[in-house]
Amino acid sequence: MKFGELKSIGHNIADSLASGICLLVGYYEVDIFAEAASSPARYIDVDFLTGTSSGSLTSPSLTKVITLYRDALDRLCASHGTSSSAFTVLAARFATDSRYGERFTVTVEDQSGRRSIDEYLGRPGRKLKVR
């Protein structure tokens, strides 16, 4: 599996959660950015491999959706011709701030140790280009 395809999977799963509609796991209306913004931490880290989160506390419905994304990861990977075992890290940080507004950072690492950290703005996530 090419590393670029793993990055694509990472973006797709994080962007689906960021959208708030979560069609990858059914139809769930959640707002991960609002939940992140309403706490002192102002971010939510999601580990898609384990289906867990840290940072801001999450509502029961968002906690359920994050678990469903863990379960959906194998289906998403299969559609790309790989499995979730290709990743050693597949995580995203969802946050809001006064400079960029809603943003998410996707971290992908494969079994060979190749690592990528990409930042996206808004819904849908547009890649942040650093100048």
PDB file of N, CA and C in Angstrom, residues 15-122:
ATOM      1  N   ASP A  15     -12.422  13.666   7.978  1.00  0.00           N
ATOM      2  CA  ASP A  15     -13.328  14.626   7.348  1.00  0.00           C
ATOM      3  C   ASP A  15     -14.777  14.195   7.525  1.00  0.00           C
ATOM      4  N   SER A  16     -15.024  12.884   7.498  1.00  0.00           N
ATOM      5  CA  SER A  16     -16.372  12.390   7.721  1.00  0.00           C
ATOM      6  C   SER A  16     -16.857  12.758   9.119  1.00  0.00           C
ATOM      7  N   LEU A  17     -15.999  12.572  10.122  1.00  0.00           N
ATOM      8  CA  LEU A  17     -16.372  12.940  11.488  1.00  0.00           C
ATOM      9  C   LEU A  17     -16.522  14.456  11.617  1.00  0.00           C
ATOM     10  N   ALA A  18     -15.632  15.208  10.986  1.00  0.00           N
ATOM     11  CA  ALA A  18     -15.695  16.669  11.057  1.00  0.00           C
ATOM     12  C   ALA A  18     -16.970  17.216  10.421  1.00  0.00           C
ATOM     13  N   SER A  19     -17.495  16.514   9.420  1.00  0.00           N
ATOM     14  CA  SER A  19     -18.682  17.001   8.708  1.00  0.00           C
ATOM     15  C   SER A  19     -19.886  17.128   9.624  1.00  0.00           C
ATOM     16  N   GLY A  20     -19.910  16.301  10.679  1.00  0.00           N
ATOM     17  CA  GLY A  20     -21.042  16.347  11.598  1.00  0.00           C
ATOM     18  C   GLY A  20     -22.198  15.455  11.202  1.00  0.00           C
ATOM     19  N   ILE A  21     -22.155  14.901   9.987  1.00  0.00           N
ATOM     20  CA  ILE A  21     -23.232  14.027   9.531  1.00  0.00           C
ATOM     21  C   ILE A  21     -22.847  12.570   9.688  1.00  0.00           C
ATOM     22  N   CYS A  22     -21.581  12.262   9.526  1.00  0.00           N
ATOM     23  CA  CYS A  22     -21.024  10.935   9.829  1.00  0.00           C
ATOM     24  C   CYS A  22     -21.640   9.820   8.998  1.00  0.00           C
ATOM     25  N   LEU A  23     -21.775  10.025   7.688  1.00  0.00           N
ATOM     26  CA  LEU A  23     -22.388   9.022   6.824  1.00  0.00           C
ATOM     27  C   LEU A  23     -21.598   7.725   6.768  1.00  0.00           C
ATOM     28  N   LEU A  24     -20.316   7.769   7.057  1.00  0.00           N
ATOM     29  CA  LEU A  24     -19.498   6.557   7.043  1.00  0.00           C
ATOM     30  C   LEU A  24     -19.978   5.525   8.059  1.00  0.00           C
ATOM     31  N   VAL A  25     -20.618   5.988   9.113  1.00  0.00           N
ATOM     32  CA  VAL A  25     -21.077   5.077  10.179  1.00  0.00           C
ATOM     33  C   VAL A  25     -22.591   5.072  10.321  1.00  0.00           C
ATOM     34  N   GLY A  26     -23.287   5.548   9.342  1.00  0.00           N
ATOM     35  CA  GLY A  26     -24.734   5.674   9.422  1.00  0.00           C
ATOM     36  C   GLY A  26     -25.070   7.145   9.318  1.00  0.00           C
ATOM     37  N   TYR A  27     -26.080   7.576   9.966  1.00  0.00           N
ATOM     38  CA  TYR A  27     -26.428   8.993   9.961  1.00  0.00           C
ATOM     39  C   TYR A  27     -26.513   9.464  11.403  1.00  0.00           C
ATOM     40  N   TYR A  28     -25.527  10.195  11.796  1.00  0.00           N
ATOM     41  CA  TYR A  28     -25.485  10.738  13.148  1.00  0.00           C
ATOM     42  C   TYR A  28     -25.152  12.208  13.049  1.00  0.00           C
ATOM     43  N   GLU A  29     -25.938  13.035  13.694  1.00  0.00           N
ATOM     44  CA  GLU A  29     -25.639  14.448  13.745  1.00  0.00           C
ATOM     45  C   GLU A  29     -24.871  14.738  15.032  1.00  0.00           C
ATOM     46  N   VAL A  30     -23.596  15.087  14.872  1.00  0.00           N
ATOM     47  CA  VAL A  30     -22.755  15.471  15.996  1.00  0.00           C
ATOM     48  C   VAL A  30     -21.983  16.710  15.590  1.00  0.00           C
ATOM     49  N   ASP A  31     -21.500  17.445  16.556  1.00  0.00           N
ATOM     50  CA  ASP A  31     -20.675  18.612  16.268  1.00  0.00           C
ATOM     51  C   ASP A  31     -19.434  18.549  17.137  1.00  0.00           C
ATOM     52  N   ILE A  32     -18.426  17.864  16.638  1.00  0.00           N
ATOM     53  CA  ILE A  32     -17.196  17.667  17.403  1.00  0.00           C
ATOM     54  C   ILE A  32     -16.505  18.997  17.691  1.00  0.00           C
ATOM     55  N   PHE A  33     -16.640  19.967  16.772  1.00  0.00           N
ATOM     56  CA  PHE A  33     -16.008  21.273  16.986  1.00  0.00           C
ATOM     57  C   PHE A  33     -16.689  22.044  18.118  1.00  0.00           C
ATOM     58  N   ALA A  34     -18.009  21.994  18.180  1.00  0.00           N
ATOM     59  CA  ALA A  34     -18.734  22.673  19.263  1.00  0.00           C
ATOM     60  C   ALA A  34     -18.404  22.041  20.609  1.00  0.00           C
ATOM     61  N   GLU A  35     -18.310  20.715  20.632  1.00  0.00           N
ATOM     62  CA  GLU A  35     -17.967  20.051  21.885  1.00  0.00           C
ATOM     63  C   GLU A  35     -16.545  20.405  22.313  1.00  0.00           C
ATOM     64  N   ALA A  36     -15.634  20.500  21.349  1.00  0.00           N
ATOM     65  CA  ALA A  36     -14.260  20.883  21.686  1.00  0.00           C
ATOM     66  C   ALA A  36     -14.221  22.317  22.204  1.00  0.00           C
ATOM     67  N   ALA A  37     -14.948  23.207  21.546  1.00  0.00           N
ATOM     68  CA  ALA A  37     -14.921  24.625  21.908  1.00  0.00           C
ATOM     69  C   ALA A  37     -15.563  24.909  23.254  1.00  0.00           C
ATOM     70  N   SER A  38     -16.440  24.027  23.707  1.00  0.00           N
ATOM     71  CA  SER A  38     -17.176  24.294  24.947  1.00  0.00           C
ATOM     72  C   SER A  38     -16.432  23.859  26.206  1.00  0.00           C
ATOM     73  N   SER A  39     -15.200  23.446  26.060  1.00  0.00           N
ATOM     74  CA  SER A  39     -14.449  23.014  27.241  1.00  0.00           C
ATOM     75  C   SER A  39     -13.131  23.773  27.340  1.00  0.00           C
ATOM     76  N   PRO A  40     -12.520  23.762  28.511  1.00  0.00           N
ATOM     77  CA  PRO A  40     -11.239  24.462  28.673  1.00  0.00           C
ATOM     78  C   PRO A  40     -10.130  23.939  27.759  1.00  0.00           C
ATOM     79  N   ALA A  41     -10.126  22.648  27.438  1.00  0.00           N
ATOM     80  CA  ALA A  41      -9.072  22.091  26.585  1.00  0.00           C
ATOM     81  C   ALA A  41      -9.170  22.629  25.155  1.00  0.00           C
ATOM     82  N   ARG A  42     -10.383  22.855  24.653  1.00  0.00           N
ATOM     83  CA  ARG A  42     -10.666  23.392  23.322  1.00  0.00           C
ATOM     84  C   ARG A  42     -10.230  22.481  22.174  1.00  0.00           C
ATOM     85  N   TYR A  43     -10.029  21.196  22.460  1.00  0.00           N
ATOM     86  CA  TYR A  43      -9.721  20.233  21.399  1.00  0.00           C
ATOM     87  C   TYR A  43     -10.205  18.849  21.826  1.00  0.00           C
ATOM     88  N   ILE A  44     -10.396  18.003  20.826  1.00  0.00           N
ATOM     89  CA  ILE A  44     -10.689  16.594  21.057  1.00  0.00           C
ATOM     90  C   ILE A  44      -9.761  15.796  20.161  1.00  0.00           C
ATOM     91  N   ASP A  45      -8.967  14.922  20.762  1.00  0.00           N
ATOM     92  CA  ASP A  45      -8.120  13.997  20.021  1.00  0.00           C
ATOM     93  C   ASP A  45      -8.878  12.697  19.853  1.00  0.00           C
ATOM     94  N   VAL A  46      -8.901  12.179  18.629  1.00  0.00           N
ATOM     95  CA  VAL A  46      -9.583  10.915  18.343  1.00  0.00           C
ATOM     96  C   VAL A  46      -8.555   9.930  17.807  1.00  0.00           C
ATOM     97  N   ASP A  47      -8.500   8.764  18.430  1.00  0.00           N
ATOM     98  CA  ASP A  47      -7.670   7.662  17.960  1.00  0.00           C
ATOM     99  C   ASP A  47      -8.617   6.706  17.239  1.00  0.00           C
ATOM    100  N   PHE A  48      -8.541   6.693  15.910  1.00  0.00           N
ATOM    101  CA  PHE A  48      -9.456   5.873  15.129  1.00  0.00           C
ATOM    102  C   PHE A  48      -9.149   4.384  15.239  1.00  0.00           C
ATOM    103  N   LEU A  49      -7.930   4.031  15.624  1.00  0.00           N
ATOM    104  CA  LEU A  49      -7.573   2.617  15.763  1.00  0.00           C
ATOM    105  C   LEU A  49      -8.191   1.992  17.006  1.00  0.00           C
ATOM    106  N   THR A  50      -8.329   2.784  18.064  1.00  0.00           N
ATOM    107  CA  THR A  50      -8.893   2.259  19.310  1.00  0.00           C
ATOM    108  C   THR A  50     -10.325   2.728  19.562  1.00  0.00           C
ATOM    109  N   GLY A  51     -10.772   3.738  18.829  1.00  0.00           N
ATOM    110  CA  GLY A  51     -12.116   4.271  19.041  1.00  0.00           C
ATOM    111  C   GLY A  51     -12.241   5.050  20.330  1.00  0.00           C
ATOM    112  N   THR A  52     -11.156   5.720  20.726  1.00  0.00           N
ATOM    113  CA  THR A  52     -11.156   6.493  21.969  1.00  0.00           C
ATOM    114  C   THR A  52     -10.852   7.956  21.683  1.00  0.00           C
ATOM    115  N   SER A  53     -11.106   8.784  22.686  1.00  0.00           N
ATOM    116  CA  SER A  53     -10.814  10.214  22.560  1.00  0.00           C
ATOM    117  C   SER A  53     -10.201  10.738  23.846  1.00  0.00           C
ATOM    118  N   SER A  54      -9.555  11.891  23.728  1.00  0.00           N
ATOM    119  CA  SER A  54      -8.992  12.572  24.892  1.00  0.00           C
ATOM    120  C   SER A  54      -9.091  14.070  24.646  1.00  0.00           C
ATOM    121  N   GLY A  55      -8.667  14.847  25.634  1.00  0.00           N
ATOM    122  CA  GLY A  55      -8.822  16.303  25.549  1.00  0.00           C
ATOM    123  C   GLY A  55     -10.138  16.670  26.192  1.00  0.00           C
ATOM    124  N   SER A  56     -10.973  17.371  25.462  1.00  0.00           N
ATOM    125  CA  SER A  56     -12.292  17.742  25.966  1.00  0.00           C
ATOM    126  C   SER A  56     -13.146  16.503  26.180  1.00  0.00           C
ATOM    127  N   LEU A  57     -14.000  16.548  27.182  1.00  0.00           N
ATOM    128  CA  LEU A  57     -14.953  15.459  27.394  1.00  0.00           C
ATOM    129  C   LEU A  57     -15.945  15.437  26.234  1.00  0.00           C
ATOM    130  N   THR A  58     -16.380  14.242  25.873  1.00  0.00           N
ATOM    131  CA  THR A  58     -17.328  14.115  24.771  1.00  0.00           C
ATOM    132  C   THR A  58     -18.680  13.655  25.296  1.00  0.00           C
ATOM    133  N   SER A  59     -19.725  14.065  24.590  1.00  0.00           N
ATOM    134  CA  SER A  59     -21.081  13.660  24.944  1.00  0.00           C
ATOM    135  C   SER A  59     -21.235  12.160  24.688  1.00  0.00           C
ATOM    136  N   PRO A  60     -22.255  11.548  25.284  1.00  0.00           N
ATOM    137  CA  PRO A  60     -22.488  10.122  25.019  1.00  0.00           C
ATOM    138  C   PRO A  60     -22.680   9.818  23.529  1.00  0.00           C
ATOM    139  N   SER A  61     -23.368  10.699  22.803  1.00  0.00           N
ATOM    140  CA  SER A  61     -23.591  10.437  21.377  1.00  0.00           C
ATOM    141  C   SER A  61     -22.286  10.530  20.588  1.00  0.00           C
ATOM    142  N   LEU A  62     -21.431  11.494  20.888  1.00  0.00           N
ATOM    143  CA  LEU A  62     -20.149  11.596  20.186  1.00  0.00           C
ATOM    144  C   LEU A  62     -19.244  10.428  20.560  1.00  0.00           C
ATOM    145  N   THR A  63     -19.257  10.030  21.804  1.00  0.00           N
ATOM    146  CA  THR A  63     -18.466   8.869  22.234  1.00  0.00           C
ATOM    147  C   THR A  63     -18.886   7.630  21.447  1.00  0.00           C
ATOM    148  N   LYS A  64     -20.190   7.439  21.266  1.00  0.00           N
ATOM    149  CA  LYS A  64     -20.703   6.300  20.491  1.00  0.00           C
ATOM    150  C   LYS A  64     -20.236   6.381  19.042  1.00  0.00           C
ATOM    151  N   VAL A  65     -20.322   7.561  18.447  1.00  0.00           N
ATOM    152  CA  VAL A  65     -19.920   7.736  17.048  1.00  0.00           C
ATOM    153  C   VAL A  65     -18.430   7.430  16.874  1.00  0.00           C
ATOM    154  N   ILE A  66     -17.599   7.883  17.803  1.00  0.00           N
ATOM    155  CA  ILE A  66     -16.157   7.615  17.717  1.00  0.00           C
ATOM    156  C   ILE A  66     -15.900   6.109  17.752  1.00  0.00           C
ATOM    157  N   THR A  67     -16.629   5.383  18.579  1.00  0.00           N
ATOM    158  CA  THR A  67     -16.502   3.921  18.624  1.00  0.00           C
ATOM    159  C   THR A  67     -16.939   3.305  17.298  1.00  0.00           C
ATOM    160  N   LEU A  68     -18.002   3.827  16.713  1.00  0.00           N
ATOM    161  CA  LEU A  68     -18.479   3.316  15.427  1.00  0.00           C
ATOM    162  C   LEU A  68     -17.444   3.547  14.322  1.00  0.00           C
ATOM    163  N   TYR A  69     -16.714   4.649  14.396  1.00  0.00           N
ATOM    164  CA  TYR A  69     -15.660   4.902  13.402  1.00  0.00           C
ATOM    165  C   TYR A  69     -14.556   3.856  13.505  1.00  0.00           C
ATOM    166  N   ARG A  70     -14.214   3.439  14.702  1.00  0.00           N
ATOM    167  CA  ARG A  70     -13.229   2.366  14.851  1.00  0.00           C
ATOM    168  C   ARG A  70     -13.713   1.130  14.116  1.00  0.00           C
ATOM    169  N   ASP A  71     -14.981   0.804  14.283  1.00  0.00           N
ATOM    170  CA  ASP A  71     -15.551  -0.378  13.644  1.00  0.00           C
ATOM    171  C   ASP A  71     -15.650  -0.219  12.129  1.00  0.00           C
ATOM    172  N   ALA A  72     -15.845   0.993  11.640  1.00  0.00           N
ATOM    173  CA  ALA A  72     -15.973   1.253  10.196  1.00  0.00           C
ATOM    174  C   ALA A  72     -14.622   1.327   9.490  1.00  0.00           C
ATOM    175  N   LEU A  73     -13.552   1.489  10.256  1.00  0.00           N
ATOM    176  CA  LEU A  73     -12.233   1.651   9.646  1.00  0.00           C
ATOM    177  C   LEU A  73     -11.860   0.465   8.763  1.00  0.00           C
ATOM    178  N   ASP A  74     -12.124  -0.747   9.189  1.00  0.00           N
ATOM    179  CA  ASP A  74     -11.781  -1.912   8.365  1.00  0.00           C
ATOM    180  C   ASP A  74     -12.532  -1.899   7.034  1.00  0.00           C
ATOM    181  N   ARG A  75     -13.789  -1.493   7.045  1.00  0.00           N
ATOM    182  CA  ARG A  75     -14.552  -1.409   5.784  1.00  0.00           C
ATOM    183  C   ARG A  75     -13.955  -0.349   4.869  1.00  0.00           C
ATOM    184  N   LEU A  76     -13.600   0.793   5.437  1.00  0.00           N
ATOM    185  CA  LEU A  76     -13.003   1.865   4.637  1.00  0.00           C
ATOM    186  C   LEU A  76     -11.667   1.404   4.065  1.00  0.00           C
ATOM    187  N   CYS A  77     -10.847   0.773   4.882  1.00  0.00           N
ATOM    188  CA  CYS A  77      -9.548   0.277   4.411  1.00  0.00           C
ATOM    189  C   CYS A  77      -9.731  -0.768   3.317  1.00  0.00           C
ATOM    190  N   ALA A  78     -10.686  -1.684   3.481  1.00  0.00           N
ATOM    191  CA  ALA A  78     -10.924  -2.726   2.481  1.00  0.00           C
ATOM    192  C   ALA A  78     -11.303  -2.108   1.130  1.00  0.00           C
ATOM    193  N   SER A  79     -12.065  -1.025   1.160  1.00  0.00           N
ATOM    194  CA  SER A  79     -12.448  -0.373  -0.098  1.00  0.00           C
ATOM    195  C   SER A  79     -11.239   0.257  -0.790  1.00  0.00           C
ATOM    196  N   HIS A  80     -10.163   0.460  -0.045  1.00  0.00           N
ATOM    197  CA  HIS A  80      -8.913   0.985  -0.600  1.00  0.00           C
ATOM    198  C   HIS A  80      -7.886  -0.128  -0.830  1.00  0.00           C
ATOM    199  N   GLY A  81      -8.267  -1.370  -0.590  1.00  0.00           N
ATOM    200  CA  GLY A  81      -7.376  -2.491  -0.828  1.00  0.00           C
ATOM    201  C   GLY A  81      -6.335  -2.724   0.253  1.00  0.00           C
ATOM    202  N   THR A  82      -6.650  -2.356   1.487  1.00  0.00           N
ATOM    203  CA  THR A  82      -5.722  -2.569   2.601  1.00  0.00           C
ATOM    204  C   THR A  82      -6.517  -2.919   3.857  1.00  0.00           C
ATOM    205  N   SER A  83      -5.840  -2.965   4.996  1.00  0.00           N
ATOM    206  CA  SER A  83      -6.526  -3.189   6.267  1.00  0.00           C
ATOM    207  C   SER A  83      -6.007  -2.182   7.292  1.00  0.00           C
ATOM    208  N   SER A  84      -6.714  -2.084   8.390  1.00  0.00           N
ATOM    209  CA  SER A  84      -6.322  -1.124   9.425  1.00  0.00           C
ATOM    210  C   SER A  84      -4.974  -1.477  10.043  1.00  0.00           C
ATOM    211  N   SER A  85      -4.530  -2.718   9.874  1.00  0.00           N
ATOM    212  CA  SER A  85      -3.221  -3.110  10.413  1.00  0.00           C
ATOM    213  C   SER A  85      -2.064  -2.430   9.680  1.00  0.00           C
ATOM    214  N   ALA A  86      -2.335  -1.768   8.564  1.00  0.00           N
ATOM    215  CA  ALA A  86      -1.300  -1.016   7.849  1.00  0.00           C
ATOM    216  C   ALA A  86      -0.873   0.218   8.644  1.00  0.00           C
ATOM    217  N   PHE A  87      -1.711   0.649   9.584  1.00  0.00           N
ATOM    218  CA  PHE A  87      -1.437   1.841  10.393  1.00  0.00           C
ATOM    219  C   PHE A  87      -0.856   1.453  11.743  1.00  0.00           C
ATOM    220  N   THR A  88       0.097   2.251  12.222  1.00  0.00           N
ATOM    221  CA  THR A  88       0.463   2.183  13.635  1.00  0.00           C
ATOM    222  C   THR A  88      -0.151   3.369  14.365  1.00  0.00           C
ATOM    223  N   VAL A  89      -0.438   4.443  13.629  1.00  0.00           N
ATOM    224  CA  VAL A  89      -1.140   5.611  14.162  1.00  0.00           C
ATOM    225  C   VAL A  89      -2.135   6.090  13.112  1.00  0.00           C
ATOM    226  N   LEU A  90      -3.352   6.335  13.530  1.00  0.00           N
ATOM    227  CA  LEU A  90      -4.362   6.998  12.714  1.00  0.00           C
ATOM    228  C   LEU A  90      -5.204   7.800  13.690  1.00  0.00           C
ATOM    229  N   ALA A  91      -4.878   9.079  13.786  1.00  0.00           N
ATOM    230  CA  ALA A  91      -5.509   9.931  14.795  1.00  0.00           C
ATOM    231  C   ALA A  91      -5.771  11.312  14.218  1.00  0.00           C
ATOM    232  N   ALA A  92      -6.662  12.035  14.867  1.00  0.00           N
ATOM    233  CA  ALA A  92      -6.951  13.407  14.454  1.00  0.00           C
ATOM    234  C   ALA A  92      -7.255  14.244  15.686  1.00  0.00           C
ATOM    235  N   ARG A  93      -6.841  15.500  15.610  1.00  0.00           N
ATOM    236  CA  ARG A  93      -7.187  16.484  16.643  1.00  0.00           C
ATOM    237  C   ARG A  93      -8.160  17.471  16.014  1.00  0.00           C
ATOM    238  N   PHE A  94      -9.307  17.622  16.648  1.00  0.00           N
ATOM    239  CA  PHE A  94     -10.341  18.549  16.206  1.00  0.00           C
ATOM    240  C   PHE A  94     -10.336  19.725  17.179  1.00  0.00           C
ATOM    241  N   ALA A  95     -10.233  20.944  16.643  1.00  0.00           N
ATOM    242  CA  ALA A  95     -10.127  22.113  17.511  1.00  0.00           C
ATOM    243  C   ALA A  95     -10.728  23.338  16.834  1.00  0.00           C
ATOM    244  N   THR A  96     -10.954  24.348  17.633  1.00  0.00           N
ATOM    245  CA  THR A  96     -11.362  25.643  17.108  1.00  0.00           C
ATOM    246  C   THR A  96     -10.452  26.692  17.739  1.00  0.00           C
ATOM    247  N   ASP A  97     -10.157  27.721  16.977  1.00  0.00           N
ATOM    248  CA  ASP A  97      -9.387  28.826  17.534  1.00  0.00           C
ATOM    249  C   ASP A  97      -9.746  30.106  16.804  1.00  0.00           C
ATOM    250  N   SER A  98      -9.304  31.233  17.342  1.00  0.00           N
ATOM    251  CA  SER A  98      -9.674  32.527  16.772  1.00  0.00           C
ATOM    252  C   SER A  98      -8.971  32.803  15.444  1.00  0.00           C
ATOM    253  N   ARG A  99      -7.845  32.165  15.194  1.00  0.00           N
ATOM    254  CA  ARG A  99      -7.113  32.420  13.942  1.00  0.00           C
ATOM    255  C   ARG A  99      -7.698  31.649  12.769  1.00  0.00           C
ATOM    256  N   TYR A 100      -7.930  30.355  12.943  1.00  0.00           N
ATOM    257  CA  TYR A 100      -8.366  29.510  11.835  1.00  0.00           C
ATOM    258  C   TYR A 100      -9.817  29.055  11.930  1.00  0.00           C
ATOM    259  N   GLY A 101     -10.441  29.177  13.065  1.00  0.00           N
ATOM    260  CA  GLY A 101     -11.791  28.647  13.235  1.00  0.00           C
ATOM    261  C   GLY A 101     -11.738  27.145  13.416  1.00  0.00           C
ATOM    262  N   GLU A 102     -12.630  26.431  12.753  1.00  0.00           N
ATOM    263  CA  GLU A 102     -12.671  24.977  12.856  1.00  0.00           C
ATOM    264  C   GLU A 102     -11.530  24.375  12.038  1.00  0.00           C
ATOM    265  N   ARG A 103     -10.788  23.467  12.680  1.00  0.00           N
ATOM    266  CA  ARG A 103      -9.667  22.823  11.980  1.00  0.00           C
ATOM    267  C   ARG A 103      -9.444  21.441  12.561  1.00  0.00           C
ATOM    268  N   PHE A 104      -8.822  20.588  11.753  1.00  0.00           N
ATOM    269  CA  PHE A 104      -8.435  19.278  12.272  1.00  0.00           C
ATOM    270  C   PHE A 104      -7.089  18.877  11.691  1.00  0.00           C
ATOM    271  N   THR A 105      -6.327  18.207  12.524  1.00  0.00           N
ATOM    272  CA  THR A 105      -4.994  17.748  12.166  1.00  0.00           C
ATOM    273  C   THR A 105      -5.009  16.227  12.154  1.00  0.00           C
ATOM    274  N   VAL A 106      -4.578  15.635  11.044  1.00  0.00           N
ATOM    275  CA  VAL A 106      -4.593  14.185  10.882  1.00  0.00           C
ATOM    276  C   VAL A 106      -3.162  13.662  10.946  1.00  0.00           C
ATOM    277  N   THR A 107      -2.938  12.696  11.813  1.00  0.00           N
ATOM    278  CA  THR A 107      -1.630  12.045  11.941  1.00  0.00           C
ATOM    279  C   THR A 107      -1.765  10.603  11.477  1.00  0.00           C
ATOM    280  N   VAL A 108      -0.895  10.238  10.534  1.00  0.00           N
ATOM    281  CA  VAL A 108      -0.868   8.896   9.981  1.00  0.00           C
ATOM    282  C   VAL A 108       0.559   8.375  10.095  1.00  0.00           C
ATOM    283  N   GLU A 109       0.690   7.147  10.584  1.00  0.00           N
ATOM    284  CA  GLU A 109       1.991   6.485  10.596  1.00  0.00           C
ATOM    285  C   GLU A 109       1.778   5.042  10.161  1.00  0.00           C
ATOM    286  N   ASP A 110       2.658   4.564   9.271  1.00  0.00           N
ATOM    287  CA  ASP A 110       2.519   3.192   8.792  1.00  0.00           C
ATOM    288  C   ASP A 110       3.486   2.249   9.501  1.00  0.00           C
ATOM    289  N   GLN A 111       3.430   0.991   9.145  1.00  0.00           N
ATOM    290  CA  GLN A 111       4.250  -0.040   9.781  1.00  0.00           C
ATOM    291  C   GLN A 111       5.748   0.161   9.535  1.00  0.00           C
ATOM    292  N   SER A 112       6.104   0.933   8.493  1.00  0.00           N
ATOM    293  CA  SER A 112       7.515   1.206   8.188  1.00  0.00           C
ATOM    294  C   SER A 112       8.046   2.422   8.936  1.00  0.00           C
ATOM    295  N   GLY A 113       7.189   3.087   9.689  1.00  0.00           N
ATOM    296  CA  GLY A 113       7.604   4.261  10.444  1.00  0.00           C
ATOM    297  C   GLY A 113       7.444   5.574   9.690  1.00  0.00           C
ATOM    298  N   ARG A 114       6.916   5.531   8.468  1.00  0.00           N
ATOM    299  CA  ARG A 114       6.645   6.789   7.749  1.00  0.00           C
ATOM    300  C   ARG A 114       5.493   7.486   8.452  1.00  0.00           C
ATOM    301  N   ARG A 115       5.656   8.788   8.639  1.00  0.00           N
ATOM    302  CA  ARG A 115       4.693   9.565   9.423  1.00  0.00           C
ATOM    303  C   ARG A 115       4.340  10.835   8.673  1.00  0.00           C
ATOM    304  N   SER A 116       3.081  11.216   8.771  1.00  0.00           N
ATOM    305  CA  SER A 116       2.600  12.445   8.139  1.00  0.00           C
ATOM    306  C   SER A 116       1.646  13.137   9.103  1.00  0.00           C
ATOM    307  N   ILE A 117       1.760  14.454   9.158  1.00  0.00           N
ATOM    308  CA  ILE A 117       0.832  15.264   9.947  1.00  0.00           C
ATOM    309  C   ILE A 117       0.341  16.374   9.025  1.00  0.00           C
ATOM    310  N   ASP A 118      -0.950  16.343   8.710  1.00  0.00           N
ATOM    311  CA  ASP A 118      -1.550  17.316   7.795  1.00  0.00           C
ATOM    312  C   ASP A 118      -2.682  18.045   8.495  1.00  0.00           C
ATOM    313  N   GLU A 119      -2.758  19.346   8.241  1.00  0.00           N
ATOM    314  CA  GLU A 119      -3.795  20.160   8.876  1.00  0.00           C
ATOM    315  C   GLU A 119      -4.816  20.598   7.836  1.00  0.00           C
ATOM    316  N   TYR A 120      -6.109  20.554   8.253  1.00  0.00           N
ATOM    317  CA  TYR A 120      -7.216  20.901   7.375  1.00  0.00           C
ATOM    318  C   TYR A 120      -8.101  21.931   8.063  1.00  0.00           C
ATOM    319  N   LEU A 121      -8.684  22.806   7.262  1.00  0.00           N
ATOM    320  CA  LEU A 121      -9.552  23.861   7.776  1.00  0.00           C
ATOM    321  C   LEU A 121     -10.980  23.651   7.313  1.00  0.00           C
ATOM    322  N   GLY A 122     -11.918  23.882   8.219  1.00  0.00           N
ATOM    323  CA  GLY A 122     -13.332  23.932   7.877  1.00  0.00           C
ATOM    324  C   GLY A 122     -13.989  22.601   7.591  1.00  0.00           C
TER     325      GLY A 122
END
